mmCIF file of C-alpha atoms in Angstrom:
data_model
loop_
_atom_site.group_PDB
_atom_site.id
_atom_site.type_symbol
_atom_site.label_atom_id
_atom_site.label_comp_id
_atom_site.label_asym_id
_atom_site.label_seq_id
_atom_site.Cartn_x
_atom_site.Cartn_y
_atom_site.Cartn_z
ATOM 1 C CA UNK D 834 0.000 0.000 0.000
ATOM 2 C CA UNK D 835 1.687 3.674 -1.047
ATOM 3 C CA UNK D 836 1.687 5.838 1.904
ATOM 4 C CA UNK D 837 -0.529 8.611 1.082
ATOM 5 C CA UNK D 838 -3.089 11.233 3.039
ATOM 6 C CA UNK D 839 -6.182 8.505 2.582
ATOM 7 C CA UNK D 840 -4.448 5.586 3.542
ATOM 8 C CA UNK D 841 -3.037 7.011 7.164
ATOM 9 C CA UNK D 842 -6.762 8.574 7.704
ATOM 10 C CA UNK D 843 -7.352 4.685 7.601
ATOM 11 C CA UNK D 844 -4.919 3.540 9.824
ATOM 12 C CA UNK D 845 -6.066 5.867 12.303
ATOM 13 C CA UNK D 846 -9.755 4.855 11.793
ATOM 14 C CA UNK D 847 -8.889 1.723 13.130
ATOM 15 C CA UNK D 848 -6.764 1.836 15.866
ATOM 16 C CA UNK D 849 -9.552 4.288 17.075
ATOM 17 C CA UNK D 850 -12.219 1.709 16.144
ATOM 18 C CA UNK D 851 -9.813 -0.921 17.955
ATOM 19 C CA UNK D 852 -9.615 0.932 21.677
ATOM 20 C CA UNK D 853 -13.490 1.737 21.053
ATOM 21 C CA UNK D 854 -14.304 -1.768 21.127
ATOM 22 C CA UNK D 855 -11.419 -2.698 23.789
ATOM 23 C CA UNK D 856 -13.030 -0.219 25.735
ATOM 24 C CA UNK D 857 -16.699 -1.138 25.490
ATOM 25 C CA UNK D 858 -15.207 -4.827 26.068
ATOM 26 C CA UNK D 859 -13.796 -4.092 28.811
ATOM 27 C CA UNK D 860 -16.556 -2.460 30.874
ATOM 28 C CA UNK D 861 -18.744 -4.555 29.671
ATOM 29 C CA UNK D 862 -17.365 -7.647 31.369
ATOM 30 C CA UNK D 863 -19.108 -11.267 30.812
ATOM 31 C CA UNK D 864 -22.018 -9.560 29.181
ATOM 32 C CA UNK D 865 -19.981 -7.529 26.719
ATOM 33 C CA UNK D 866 -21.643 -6.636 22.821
ATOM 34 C CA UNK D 867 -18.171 -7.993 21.371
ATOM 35 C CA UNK D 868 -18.329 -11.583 22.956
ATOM 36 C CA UNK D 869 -20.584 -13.270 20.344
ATOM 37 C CA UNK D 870 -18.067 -11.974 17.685
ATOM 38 C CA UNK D 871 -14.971 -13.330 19.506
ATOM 39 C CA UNK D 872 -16.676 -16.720 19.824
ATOM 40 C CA UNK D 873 -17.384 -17.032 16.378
ATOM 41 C CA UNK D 874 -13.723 -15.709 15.804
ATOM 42 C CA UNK D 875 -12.640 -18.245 17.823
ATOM 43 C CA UNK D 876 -14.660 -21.034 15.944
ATOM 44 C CA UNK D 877 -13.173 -19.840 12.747
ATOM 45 C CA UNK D 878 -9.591 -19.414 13.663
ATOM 46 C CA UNK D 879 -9.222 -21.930 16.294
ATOM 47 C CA UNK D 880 -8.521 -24.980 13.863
ATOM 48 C CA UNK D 881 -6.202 -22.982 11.795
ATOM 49 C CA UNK D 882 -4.133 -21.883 15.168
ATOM 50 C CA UNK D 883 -4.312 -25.847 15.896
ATOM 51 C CA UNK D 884 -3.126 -26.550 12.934
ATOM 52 C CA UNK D 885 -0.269 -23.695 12.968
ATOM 53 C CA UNK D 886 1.110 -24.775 16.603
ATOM 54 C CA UNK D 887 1.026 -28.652 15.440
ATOM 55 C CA UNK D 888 4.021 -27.831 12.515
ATOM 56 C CA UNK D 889 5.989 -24.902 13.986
ATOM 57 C CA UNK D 890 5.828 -26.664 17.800
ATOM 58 C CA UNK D 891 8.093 -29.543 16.730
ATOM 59 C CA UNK D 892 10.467 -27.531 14.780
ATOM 60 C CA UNK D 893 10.854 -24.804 17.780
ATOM 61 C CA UNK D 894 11.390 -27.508 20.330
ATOM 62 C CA UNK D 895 13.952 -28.635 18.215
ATOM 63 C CA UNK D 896 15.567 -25.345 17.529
ATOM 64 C CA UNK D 897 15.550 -24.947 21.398
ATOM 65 C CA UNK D 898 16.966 -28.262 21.859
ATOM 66 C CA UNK D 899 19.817 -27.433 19.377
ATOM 67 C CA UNK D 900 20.496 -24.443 21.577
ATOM 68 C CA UNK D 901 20.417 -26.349 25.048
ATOM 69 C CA UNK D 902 22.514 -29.284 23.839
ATOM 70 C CA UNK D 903 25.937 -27.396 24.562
ATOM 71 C CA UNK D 904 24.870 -26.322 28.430
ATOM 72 C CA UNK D 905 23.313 -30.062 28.876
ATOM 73 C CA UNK D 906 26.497 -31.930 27.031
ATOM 74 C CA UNK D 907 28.906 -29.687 29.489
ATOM 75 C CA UNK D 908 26.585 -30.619 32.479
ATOM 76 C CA UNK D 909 26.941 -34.304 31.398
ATOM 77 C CA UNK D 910 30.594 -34.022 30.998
ATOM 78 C CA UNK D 911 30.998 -31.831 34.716
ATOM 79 C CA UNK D 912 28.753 -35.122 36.253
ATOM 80 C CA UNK D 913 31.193 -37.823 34.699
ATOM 81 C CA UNK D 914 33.915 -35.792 36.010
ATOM 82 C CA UNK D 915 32.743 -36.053 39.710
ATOM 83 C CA UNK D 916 31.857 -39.406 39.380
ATOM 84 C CA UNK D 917 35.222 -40.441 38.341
ATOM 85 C CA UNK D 918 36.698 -38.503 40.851
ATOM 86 C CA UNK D 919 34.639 -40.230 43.694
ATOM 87 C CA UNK D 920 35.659 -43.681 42.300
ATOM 88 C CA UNK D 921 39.447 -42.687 42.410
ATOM 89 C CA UNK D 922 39.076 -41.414 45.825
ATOM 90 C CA UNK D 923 37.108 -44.302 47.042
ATOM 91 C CA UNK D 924 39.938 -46.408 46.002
ATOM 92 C CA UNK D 925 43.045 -43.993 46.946
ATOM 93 C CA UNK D 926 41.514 -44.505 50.296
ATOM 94 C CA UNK D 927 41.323 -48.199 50.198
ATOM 95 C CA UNK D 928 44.754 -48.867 49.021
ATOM 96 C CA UNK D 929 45.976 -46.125 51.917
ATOM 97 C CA UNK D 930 44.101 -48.325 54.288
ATOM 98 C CA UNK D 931 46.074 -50.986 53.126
ATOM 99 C CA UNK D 932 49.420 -49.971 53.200
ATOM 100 C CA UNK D 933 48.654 -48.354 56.756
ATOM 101 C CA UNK D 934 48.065 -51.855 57.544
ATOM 102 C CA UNK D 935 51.329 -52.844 56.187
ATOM 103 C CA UNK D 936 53.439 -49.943 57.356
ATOM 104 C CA UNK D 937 52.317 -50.839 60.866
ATOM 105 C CA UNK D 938 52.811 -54.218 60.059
ATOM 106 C CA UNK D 939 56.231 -54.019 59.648
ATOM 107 C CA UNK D 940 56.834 -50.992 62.525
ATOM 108 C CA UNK D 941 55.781 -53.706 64.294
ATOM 109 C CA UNK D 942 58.240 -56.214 63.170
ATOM 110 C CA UNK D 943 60.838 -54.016 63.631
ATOM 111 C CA UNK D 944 60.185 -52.889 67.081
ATOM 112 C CA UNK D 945 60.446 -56.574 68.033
ATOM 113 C CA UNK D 946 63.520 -57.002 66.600
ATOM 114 C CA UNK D 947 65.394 -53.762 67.770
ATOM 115 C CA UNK D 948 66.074 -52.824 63.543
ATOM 116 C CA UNK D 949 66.503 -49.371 62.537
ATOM 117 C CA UNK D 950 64.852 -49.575 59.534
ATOM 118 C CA UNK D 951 64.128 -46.642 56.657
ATOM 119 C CA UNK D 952 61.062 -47.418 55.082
ATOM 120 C CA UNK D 953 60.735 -47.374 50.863
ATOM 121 C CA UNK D 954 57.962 -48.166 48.280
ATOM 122 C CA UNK D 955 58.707 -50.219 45.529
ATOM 123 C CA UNK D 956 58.754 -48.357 42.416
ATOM 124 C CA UNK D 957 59.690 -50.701 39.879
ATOM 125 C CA UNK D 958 60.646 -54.681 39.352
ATOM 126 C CA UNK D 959 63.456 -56.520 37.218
ATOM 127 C CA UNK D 960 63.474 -56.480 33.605
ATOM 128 C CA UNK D 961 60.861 -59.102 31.971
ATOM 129 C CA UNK D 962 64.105 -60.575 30.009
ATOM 130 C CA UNK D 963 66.222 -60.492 33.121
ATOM 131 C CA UNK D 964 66.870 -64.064 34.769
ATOM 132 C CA UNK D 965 66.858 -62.443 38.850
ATOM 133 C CA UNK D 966 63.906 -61.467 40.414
ATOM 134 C CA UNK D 967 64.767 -57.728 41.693
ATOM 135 C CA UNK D 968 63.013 -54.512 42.907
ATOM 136 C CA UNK D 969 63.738 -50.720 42.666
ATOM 137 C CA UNK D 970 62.550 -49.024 45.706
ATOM 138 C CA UNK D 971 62.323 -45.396 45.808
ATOM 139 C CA UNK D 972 65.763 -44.766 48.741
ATOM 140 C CA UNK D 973 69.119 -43.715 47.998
ATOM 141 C CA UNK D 974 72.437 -42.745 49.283
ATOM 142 C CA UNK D 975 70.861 -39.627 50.019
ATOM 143 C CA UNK D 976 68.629 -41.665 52.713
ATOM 144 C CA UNK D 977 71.453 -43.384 54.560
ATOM 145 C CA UNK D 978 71.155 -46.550 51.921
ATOM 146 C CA UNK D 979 74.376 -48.554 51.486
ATOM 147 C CA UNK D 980 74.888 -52.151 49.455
ATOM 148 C CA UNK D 981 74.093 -55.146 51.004
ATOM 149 C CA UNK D 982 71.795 -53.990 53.914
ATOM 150 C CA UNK D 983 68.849 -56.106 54.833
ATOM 151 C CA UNK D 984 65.444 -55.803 53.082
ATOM 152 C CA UNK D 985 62.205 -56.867 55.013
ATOM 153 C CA UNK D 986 58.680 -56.112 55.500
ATOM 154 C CA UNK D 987 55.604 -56.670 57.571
ATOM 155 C CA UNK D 988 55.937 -60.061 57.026
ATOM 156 C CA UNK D 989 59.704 -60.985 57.021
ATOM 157 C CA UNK D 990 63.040 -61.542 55.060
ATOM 158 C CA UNK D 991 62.570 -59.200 51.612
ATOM 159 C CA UNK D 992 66.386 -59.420 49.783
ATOM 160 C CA UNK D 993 69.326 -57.117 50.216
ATOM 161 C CA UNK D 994 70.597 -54.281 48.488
ATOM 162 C CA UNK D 995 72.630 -54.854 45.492
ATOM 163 C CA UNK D 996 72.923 -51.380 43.353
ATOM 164 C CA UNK D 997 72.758 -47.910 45.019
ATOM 165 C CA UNK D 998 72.245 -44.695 43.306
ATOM 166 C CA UNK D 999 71.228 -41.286 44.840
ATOM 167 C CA UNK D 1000 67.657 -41.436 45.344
ATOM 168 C CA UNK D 1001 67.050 -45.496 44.249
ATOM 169 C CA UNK D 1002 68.041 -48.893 45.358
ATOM 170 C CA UNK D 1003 68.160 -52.341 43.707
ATOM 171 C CA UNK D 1004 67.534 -55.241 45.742
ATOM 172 C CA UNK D 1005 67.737 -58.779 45.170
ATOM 173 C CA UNK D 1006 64.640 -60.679 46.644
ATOM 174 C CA UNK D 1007 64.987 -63.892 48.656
ATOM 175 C CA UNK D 1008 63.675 -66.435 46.494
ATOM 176 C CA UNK D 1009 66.241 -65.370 43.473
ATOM 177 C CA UNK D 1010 68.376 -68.117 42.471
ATOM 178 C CA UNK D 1011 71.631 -66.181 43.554
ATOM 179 C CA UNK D 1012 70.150 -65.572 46.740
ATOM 180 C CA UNK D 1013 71.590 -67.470 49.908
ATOM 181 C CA UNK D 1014 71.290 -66.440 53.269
ATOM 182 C CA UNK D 1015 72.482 -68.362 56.511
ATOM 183 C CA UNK D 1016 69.327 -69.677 58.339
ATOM 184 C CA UNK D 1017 68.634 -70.837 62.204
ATOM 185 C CA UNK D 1018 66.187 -73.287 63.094
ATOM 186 C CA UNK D 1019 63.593 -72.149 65.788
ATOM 187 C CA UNK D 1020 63.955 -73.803 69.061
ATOM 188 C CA UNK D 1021 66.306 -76.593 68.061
ATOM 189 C CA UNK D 1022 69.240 -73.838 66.780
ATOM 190 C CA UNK D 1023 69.947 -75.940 63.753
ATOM 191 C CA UNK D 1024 72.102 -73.873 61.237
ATOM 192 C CA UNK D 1025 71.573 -74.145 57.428
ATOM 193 C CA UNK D 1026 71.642 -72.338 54.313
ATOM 194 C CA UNK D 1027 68.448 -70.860 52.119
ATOM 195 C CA UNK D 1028 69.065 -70.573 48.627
ATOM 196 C CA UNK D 1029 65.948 -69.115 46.240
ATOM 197 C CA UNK D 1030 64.636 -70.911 43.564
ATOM 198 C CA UNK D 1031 62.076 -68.549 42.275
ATOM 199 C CA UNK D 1032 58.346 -68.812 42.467
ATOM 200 C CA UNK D 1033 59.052 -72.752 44.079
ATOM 201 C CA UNK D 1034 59.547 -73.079 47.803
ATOM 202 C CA UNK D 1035 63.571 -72.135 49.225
ATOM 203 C CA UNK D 1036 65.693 -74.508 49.056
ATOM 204 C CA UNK D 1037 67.624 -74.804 52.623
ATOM 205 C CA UNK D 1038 70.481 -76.947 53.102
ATOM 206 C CA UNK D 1039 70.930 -78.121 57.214
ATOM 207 C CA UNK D 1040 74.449 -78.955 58.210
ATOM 208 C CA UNK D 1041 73.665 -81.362 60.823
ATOM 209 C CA UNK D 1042 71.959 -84.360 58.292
ATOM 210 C CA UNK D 1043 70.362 -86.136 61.558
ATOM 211 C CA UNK D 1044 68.747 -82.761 62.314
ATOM 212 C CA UNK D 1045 65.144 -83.803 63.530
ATOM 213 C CA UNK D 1046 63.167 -81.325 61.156
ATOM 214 C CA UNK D 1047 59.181 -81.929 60.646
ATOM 215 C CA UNK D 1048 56.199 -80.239 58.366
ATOM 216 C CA UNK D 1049 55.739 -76.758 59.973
ATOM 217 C CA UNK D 1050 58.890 -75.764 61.502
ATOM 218 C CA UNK D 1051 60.113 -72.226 61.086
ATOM 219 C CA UNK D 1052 63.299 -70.497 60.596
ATOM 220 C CA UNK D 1053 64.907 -66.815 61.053
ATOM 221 C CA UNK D 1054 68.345 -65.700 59.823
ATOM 222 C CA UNK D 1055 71.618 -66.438 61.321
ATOM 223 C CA UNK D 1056 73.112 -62.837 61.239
ATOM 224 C CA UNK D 1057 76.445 -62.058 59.344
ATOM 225 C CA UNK D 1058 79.382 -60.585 60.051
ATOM 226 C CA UNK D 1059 79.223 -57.134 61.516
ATOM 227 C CA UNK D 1060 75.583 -57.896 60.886
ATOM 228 C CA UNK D 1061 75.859 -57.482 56.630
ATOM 229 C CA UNK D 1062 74.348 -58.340 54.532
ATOM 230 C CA UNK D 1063 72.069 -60.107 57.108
ATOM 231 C CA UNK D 1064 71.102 -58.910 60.400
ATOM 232 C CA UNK D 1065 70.000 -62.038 62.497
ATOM 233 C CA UNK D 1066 66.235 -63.122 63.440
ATOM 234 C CA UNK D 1067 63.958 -61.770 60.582
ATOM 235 C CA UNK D 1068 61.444 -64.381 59.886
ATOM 236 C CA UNK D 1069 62.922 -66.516 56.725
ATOM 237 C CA UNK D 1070 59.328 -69.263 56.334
ATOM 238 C CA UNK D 1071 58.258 -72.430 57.425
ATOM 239 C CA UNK D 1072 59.161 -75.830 56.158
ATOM 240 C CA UNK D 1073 56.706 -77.305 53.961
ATOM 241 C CA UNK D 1074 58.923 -80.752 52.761
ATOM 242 C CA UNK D 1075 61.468 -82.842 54.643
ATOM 243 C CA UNK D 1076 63.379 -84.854 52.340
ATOM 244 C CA UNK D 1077 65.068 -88.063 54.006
ATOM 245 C CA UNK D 1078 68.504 -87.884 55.665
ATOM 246 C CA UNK D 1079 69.867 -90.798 53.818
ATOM 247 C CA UNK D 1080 73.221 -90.879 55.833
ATOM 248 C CA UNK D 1081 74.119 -87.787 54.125
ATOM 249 C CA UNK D 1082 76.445 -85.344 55.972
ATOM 250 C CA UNK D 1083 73.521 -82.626 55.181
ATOM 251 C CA UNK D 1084 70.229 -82.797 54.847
ATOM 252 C CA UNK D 1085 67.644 -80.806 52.519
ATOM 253 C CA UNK D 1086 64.774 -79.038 53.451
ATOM 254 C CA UNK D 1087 61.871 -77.087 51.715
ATOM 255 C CA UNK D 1088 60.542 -73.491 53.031
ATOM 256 C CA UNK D 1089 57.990 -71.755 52.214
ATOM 257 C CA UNK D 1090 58.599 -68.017 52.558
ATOM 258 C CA UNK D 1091 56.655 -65.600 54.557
ATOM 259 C CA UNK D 1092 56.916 -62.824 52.213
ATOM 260 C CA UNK D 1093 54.725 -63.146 49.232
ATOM 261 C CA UNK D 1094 57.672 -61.433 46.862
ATOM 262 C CA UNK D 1095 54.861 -60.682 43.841
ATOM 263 C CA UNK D 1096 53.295 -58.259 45.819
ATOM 264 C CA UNK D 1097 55.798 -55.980 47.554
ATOM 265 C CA UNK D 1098 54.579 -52.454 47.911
ATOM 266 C CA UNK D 1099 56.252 -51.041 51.483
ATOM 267 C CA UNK D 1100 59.533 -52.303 52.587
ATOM 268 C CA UNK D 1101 62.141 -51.320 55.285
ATOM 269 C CA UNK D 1102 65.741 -51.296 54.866
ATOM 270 C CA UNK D 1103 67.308 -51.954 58.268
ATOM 271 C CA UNK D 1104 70.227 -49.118 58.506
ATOM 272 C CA UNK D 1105 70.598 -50.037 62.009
ATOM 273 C CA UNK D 1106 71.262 -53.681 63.574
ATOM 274 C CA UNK D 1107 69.846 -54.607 66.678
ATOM 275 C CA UNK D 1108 72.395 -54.684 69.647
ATOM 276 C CA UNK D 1109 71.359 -58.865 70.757
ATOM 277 C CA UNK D 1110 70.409 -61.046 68.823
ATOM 278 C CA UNK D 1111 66.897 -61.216 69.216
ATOM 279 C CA UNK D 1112 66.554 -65.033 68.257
ATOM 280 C CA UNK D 1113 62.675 -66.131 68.254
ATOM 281 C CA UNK D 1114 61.155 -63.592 69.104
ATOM 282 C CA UNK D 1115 60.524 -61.970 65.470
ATOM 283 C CA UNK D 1116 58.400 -64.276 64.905
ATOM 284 C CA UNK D 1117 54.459 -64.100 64.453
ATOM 285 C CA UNK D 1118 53.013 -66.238 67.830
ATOM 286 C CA UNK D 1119 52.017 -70.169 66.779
ATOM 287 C CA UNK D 1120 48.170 -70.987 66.109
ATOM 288 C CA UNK D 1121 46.727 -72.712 68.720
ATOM 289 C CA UNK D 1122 45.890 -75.796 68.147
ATOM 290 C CA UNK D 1123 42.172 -76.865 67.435
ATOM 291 C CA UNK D 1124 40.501 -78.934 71.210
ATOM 292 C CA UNK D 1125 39.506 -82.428 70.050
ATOM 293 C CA UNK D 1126 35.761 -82.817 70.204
ATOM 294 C CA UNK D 1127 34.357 -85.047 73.205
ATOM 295 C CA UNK D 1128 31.542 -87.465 72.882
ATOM 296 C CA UNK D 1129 28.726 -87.585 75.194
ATOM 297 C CA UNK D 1130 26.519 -90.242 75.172
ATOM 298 C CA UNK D 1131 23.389 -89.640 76.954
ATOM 299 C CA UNK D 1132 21.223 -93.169 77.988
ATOM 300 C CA UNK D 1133 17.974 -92.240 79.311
ATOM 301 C CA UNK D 1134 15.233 -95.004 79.985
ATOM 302 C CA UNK D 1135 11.987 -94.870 77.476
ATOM 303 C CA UNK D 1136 8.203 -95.390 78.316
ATOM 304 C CA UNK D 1137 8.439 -99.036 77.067
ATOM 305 C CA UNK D 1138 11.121 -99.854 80.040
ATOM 306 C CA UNK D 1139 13.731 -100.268 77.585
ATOM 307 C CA UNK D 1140 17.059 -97.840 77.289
ATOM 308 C CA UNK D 1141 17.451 -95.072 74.714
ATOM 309 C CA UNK D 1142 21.084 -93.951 73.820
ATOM 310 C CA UNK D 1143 21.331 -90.772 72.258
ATOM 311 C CA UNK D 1144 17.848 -90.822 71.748
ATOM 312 C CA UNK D 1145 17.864 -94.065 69.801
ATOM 313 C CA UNK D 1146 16.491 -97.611 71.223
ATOM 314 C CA UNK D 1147 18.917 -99.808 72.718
ATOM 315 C CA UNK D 1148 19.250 -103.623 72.242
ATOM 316 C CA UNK D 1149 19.739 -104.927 75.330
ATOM 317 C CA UNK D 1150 19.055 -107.872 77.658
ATOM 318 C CA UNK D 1151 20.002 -109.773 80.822
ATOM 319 C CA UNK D 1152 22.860 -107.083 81.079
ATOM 320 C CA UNK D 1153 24.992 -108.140 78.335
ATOM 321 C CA UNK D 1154 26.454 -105.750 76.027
ATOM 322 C CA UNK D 1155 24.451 -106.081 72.861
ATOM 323 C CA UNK D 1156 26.949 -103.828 70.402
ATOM 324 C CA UNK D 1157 25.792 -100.504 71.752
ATOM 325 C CA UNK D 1158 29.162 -100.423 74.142
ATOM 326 C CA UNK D 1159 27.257 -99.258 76.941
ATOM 327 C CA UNK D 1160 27.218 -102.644 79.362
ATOM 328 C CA UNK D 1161 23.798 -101.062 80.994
ATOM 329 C CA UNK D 1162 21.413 -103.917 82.209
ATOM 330 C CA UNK D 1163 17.651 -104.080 80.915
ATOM 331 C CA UNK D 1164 15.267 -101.857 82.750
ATOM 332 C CA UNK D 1165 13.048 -104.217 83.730
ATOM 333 C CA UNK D 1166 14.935 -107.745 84.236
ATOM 334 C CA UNK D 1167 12.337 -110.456 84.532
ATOM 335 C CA UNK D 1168 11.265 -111.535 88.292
ATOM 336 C CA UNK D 1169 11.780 -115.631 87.764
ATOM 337 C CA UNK D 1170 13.293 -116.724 85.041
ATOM 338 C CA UNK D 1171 12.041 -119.981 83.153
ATOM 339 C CA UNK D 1172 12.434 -123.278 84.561
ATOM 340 C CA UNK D 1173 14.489 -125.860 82.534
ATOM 341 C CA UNK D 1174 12.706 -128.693 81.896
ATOM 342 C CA UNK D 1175 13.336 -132.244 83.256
ATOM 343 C CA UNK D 1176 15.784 -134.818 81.227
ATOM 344 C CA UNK D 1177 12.622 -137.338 81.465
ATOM 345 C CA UNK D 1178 9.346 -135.570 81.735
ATOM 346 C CA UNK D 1179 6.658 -138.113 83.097
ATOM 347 C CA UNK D 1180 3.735 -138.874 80.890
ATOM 348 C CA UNK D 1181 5.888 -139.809 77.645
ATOM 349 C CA UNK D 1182 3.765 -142.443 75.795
ATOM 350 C CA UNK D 1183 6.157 -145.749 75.569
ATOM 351 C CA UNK D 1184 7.409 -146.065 72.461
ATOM 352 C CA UNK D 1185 7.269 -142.637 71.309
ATOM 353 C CA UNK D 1186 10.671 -142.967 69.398
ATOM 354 C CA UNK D 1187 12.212 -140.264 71.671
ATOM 355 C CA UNK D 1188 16.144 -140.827 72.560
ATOM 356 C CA UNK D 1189 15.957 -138.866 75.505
ATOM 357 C CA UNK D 1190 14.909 -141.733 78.002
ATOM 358 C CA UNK D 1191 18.130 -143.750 77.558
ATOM 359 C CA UNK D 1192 22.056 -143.022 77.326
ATOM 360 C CA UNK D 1193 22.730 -145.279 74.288
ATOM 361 C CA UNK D 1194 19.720 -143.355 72.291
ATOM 362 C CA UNK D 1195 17.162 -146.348 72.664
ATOM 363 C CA UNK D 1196 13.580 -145.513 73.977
ATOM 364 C CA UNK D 1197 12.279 -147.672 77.261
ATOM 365 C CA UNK D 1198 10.396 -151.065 75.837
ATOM 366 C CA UNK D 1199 7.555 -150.761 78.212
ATOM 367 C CA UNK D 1200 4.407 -153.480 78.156
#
């Protein structure tokens, strides 16, 4: 439409027409003149607003969804993010549980044996190609480390240091083939030598081949000289397998080491030796030993005058054992018992054919 004088006289017709009848329905209220005419507006236009809302409502709720998808997919991503950090707390605070455990474990161990020890983690283990089974732990020089000092743990013997550098260690674990270590039986003092033979029980050789060694038998170390590379009493393990003396001047035993060397996380290196030897008393106390059941038999007499043992009927008469083992006489022994009866009982017809009359089997040839 060109904007001329007629056509904004127009306009301005009907806005005024338009707050006339705003006005009128307005103060009009429920009965207002306009009312029929919006009904029958709404009749005519309703469908067609229907209709309009059913297309463009799927296409805006799609438009909006486009537009919320960044603030949801960083809300997603902020939710994972918690959740994984929960789960690597949770188990950061079960493994420091753990090695709690084991670093007062081994405190432990050490207090009883008078060792001043430095503790390490294990950092690393040998080379996969390597043939010795070795450990880097995470001590030095710097820490007061020196070569062959002795490794152990919560749980006993570890290895000894091998390689020292500034802030790392090498050891060389117990049950490596090049690994021997003077051993002392407990209580009976006999003296051998451990050697490793990997992931198979030590090998310990006894110098005294009479030695009387039997399944479950422990040993600690000997000591060395001046107390390296071995200070004496750590726990070593317990024999598992006695082979026979055989006259033999030595005699070979199997052990079964304490420390379980594929799971070494804290360790102590023992920088100071104890001033005694402190023998036995390293290690852990001895399970007792299981009581041995005791049976009760219970014999109680039933309504029927006989016994019950243990609740079960017992076979038994004129006081005689029956099997049961109990020896108990009957309840109710009879008053008389029965009378035998006579060798010749009077009244036998003669010549019954009964050889009980006479000795030489005949019967009596009565007229």
């Amino acid at each position: 439409m060109r904007d001329t004088r007629e056509s904004r006289l127009l306009l301005v017709l009907l806005v005024a027409i338009a707050f006339a009848l705003i006005t009128v329905d307005i103060r009009g209220g429920e009965g207002s003149p306009v009312d029929g005419a919006r009904r029958a507006a709404a009749a005519v236009f309703g469908p067609v607003e229907n209709g309009v809302a059913s297309a463009v409502n799927p296409v805006g709720n799609a438009i909006g969804a486009v537009r919320d998808s960044g603030a949801r997919h960083d809300r997603i991503a902020a939710l994972q993010k918690e959740n994984t950090a929960l789960k690597t707390r949770l188990g950061s605070d079960v493994r420091n549980r753990s090695r709690v455990q084991e670093l007062d474990k081994m405190l432990k161990k050490a207090g009883a044996g008078q060792y001043g020890i430095k503790g390490a983690e294990v950092i690393a283990i040998g080379a996969a190609q390597g043939f010795s089974w070795t450990v880097t732990i995470d001590a030095g020089s710097d820490d007061g480390i020196e070569r062959d000092m002795t490794v152990i743990n919560g749980d006993g013997l570890v290895g000894r240091v091998t390689t020292v550098g500034p802030s790392t260690a090498t050891v060389l674990l117990a049950n490596d083939p090049d690994f021997t270590v003077g051993t002392r039986m407990e209580a009976t003092d006999e003296l051998g030598f451990a050697t490793g033979q990997g992931d198979r029980p030590l090998s310990v050789q006894l110098l005294n081949g009479k030695s009387k060694v039997k399944k479950g038998d422990r040993l600690v170390t000997f000591g060395s000289s001046r107390d390296k590379p071995f200070v004496p009493g750590v726990p070593v393990g317990q024999v598992v397998r006695v082979d026979p003396s055989g006259g033999n001047l030595t005699r070979t035993i199997y052990v079964r080491p304490f420390v379980g060397f594929t799971k070494l996380d804290i360790v102590g290196v023992v920088v100071e030796a104890p001033r005694t030897d402190p023998r036995d008393t390293v290690l852990p106390p001895k399970p007792k030993a299981e009581p041995t059941p005791t049976v009760t038999v219970t014999v109680t007499p039933s309504p029927e005058g006989n016994l019950e043992v243990n609740g079960e009927a017992a076979d038994i008469a004129g006081g005689t054992d029956q099997g049961d083992g109990t020896g108990v006489p009957p309840a109710n022994p009879p008053a008389n018992p029965p009378a035998v009866p006579p060798a010749n009982p009077p009244g036998n017809p003669p010549g019954d054919g009964n050889a009980q009359d006479n000795p030489d089997g005949q019967a009596d040839d009565q007229e």
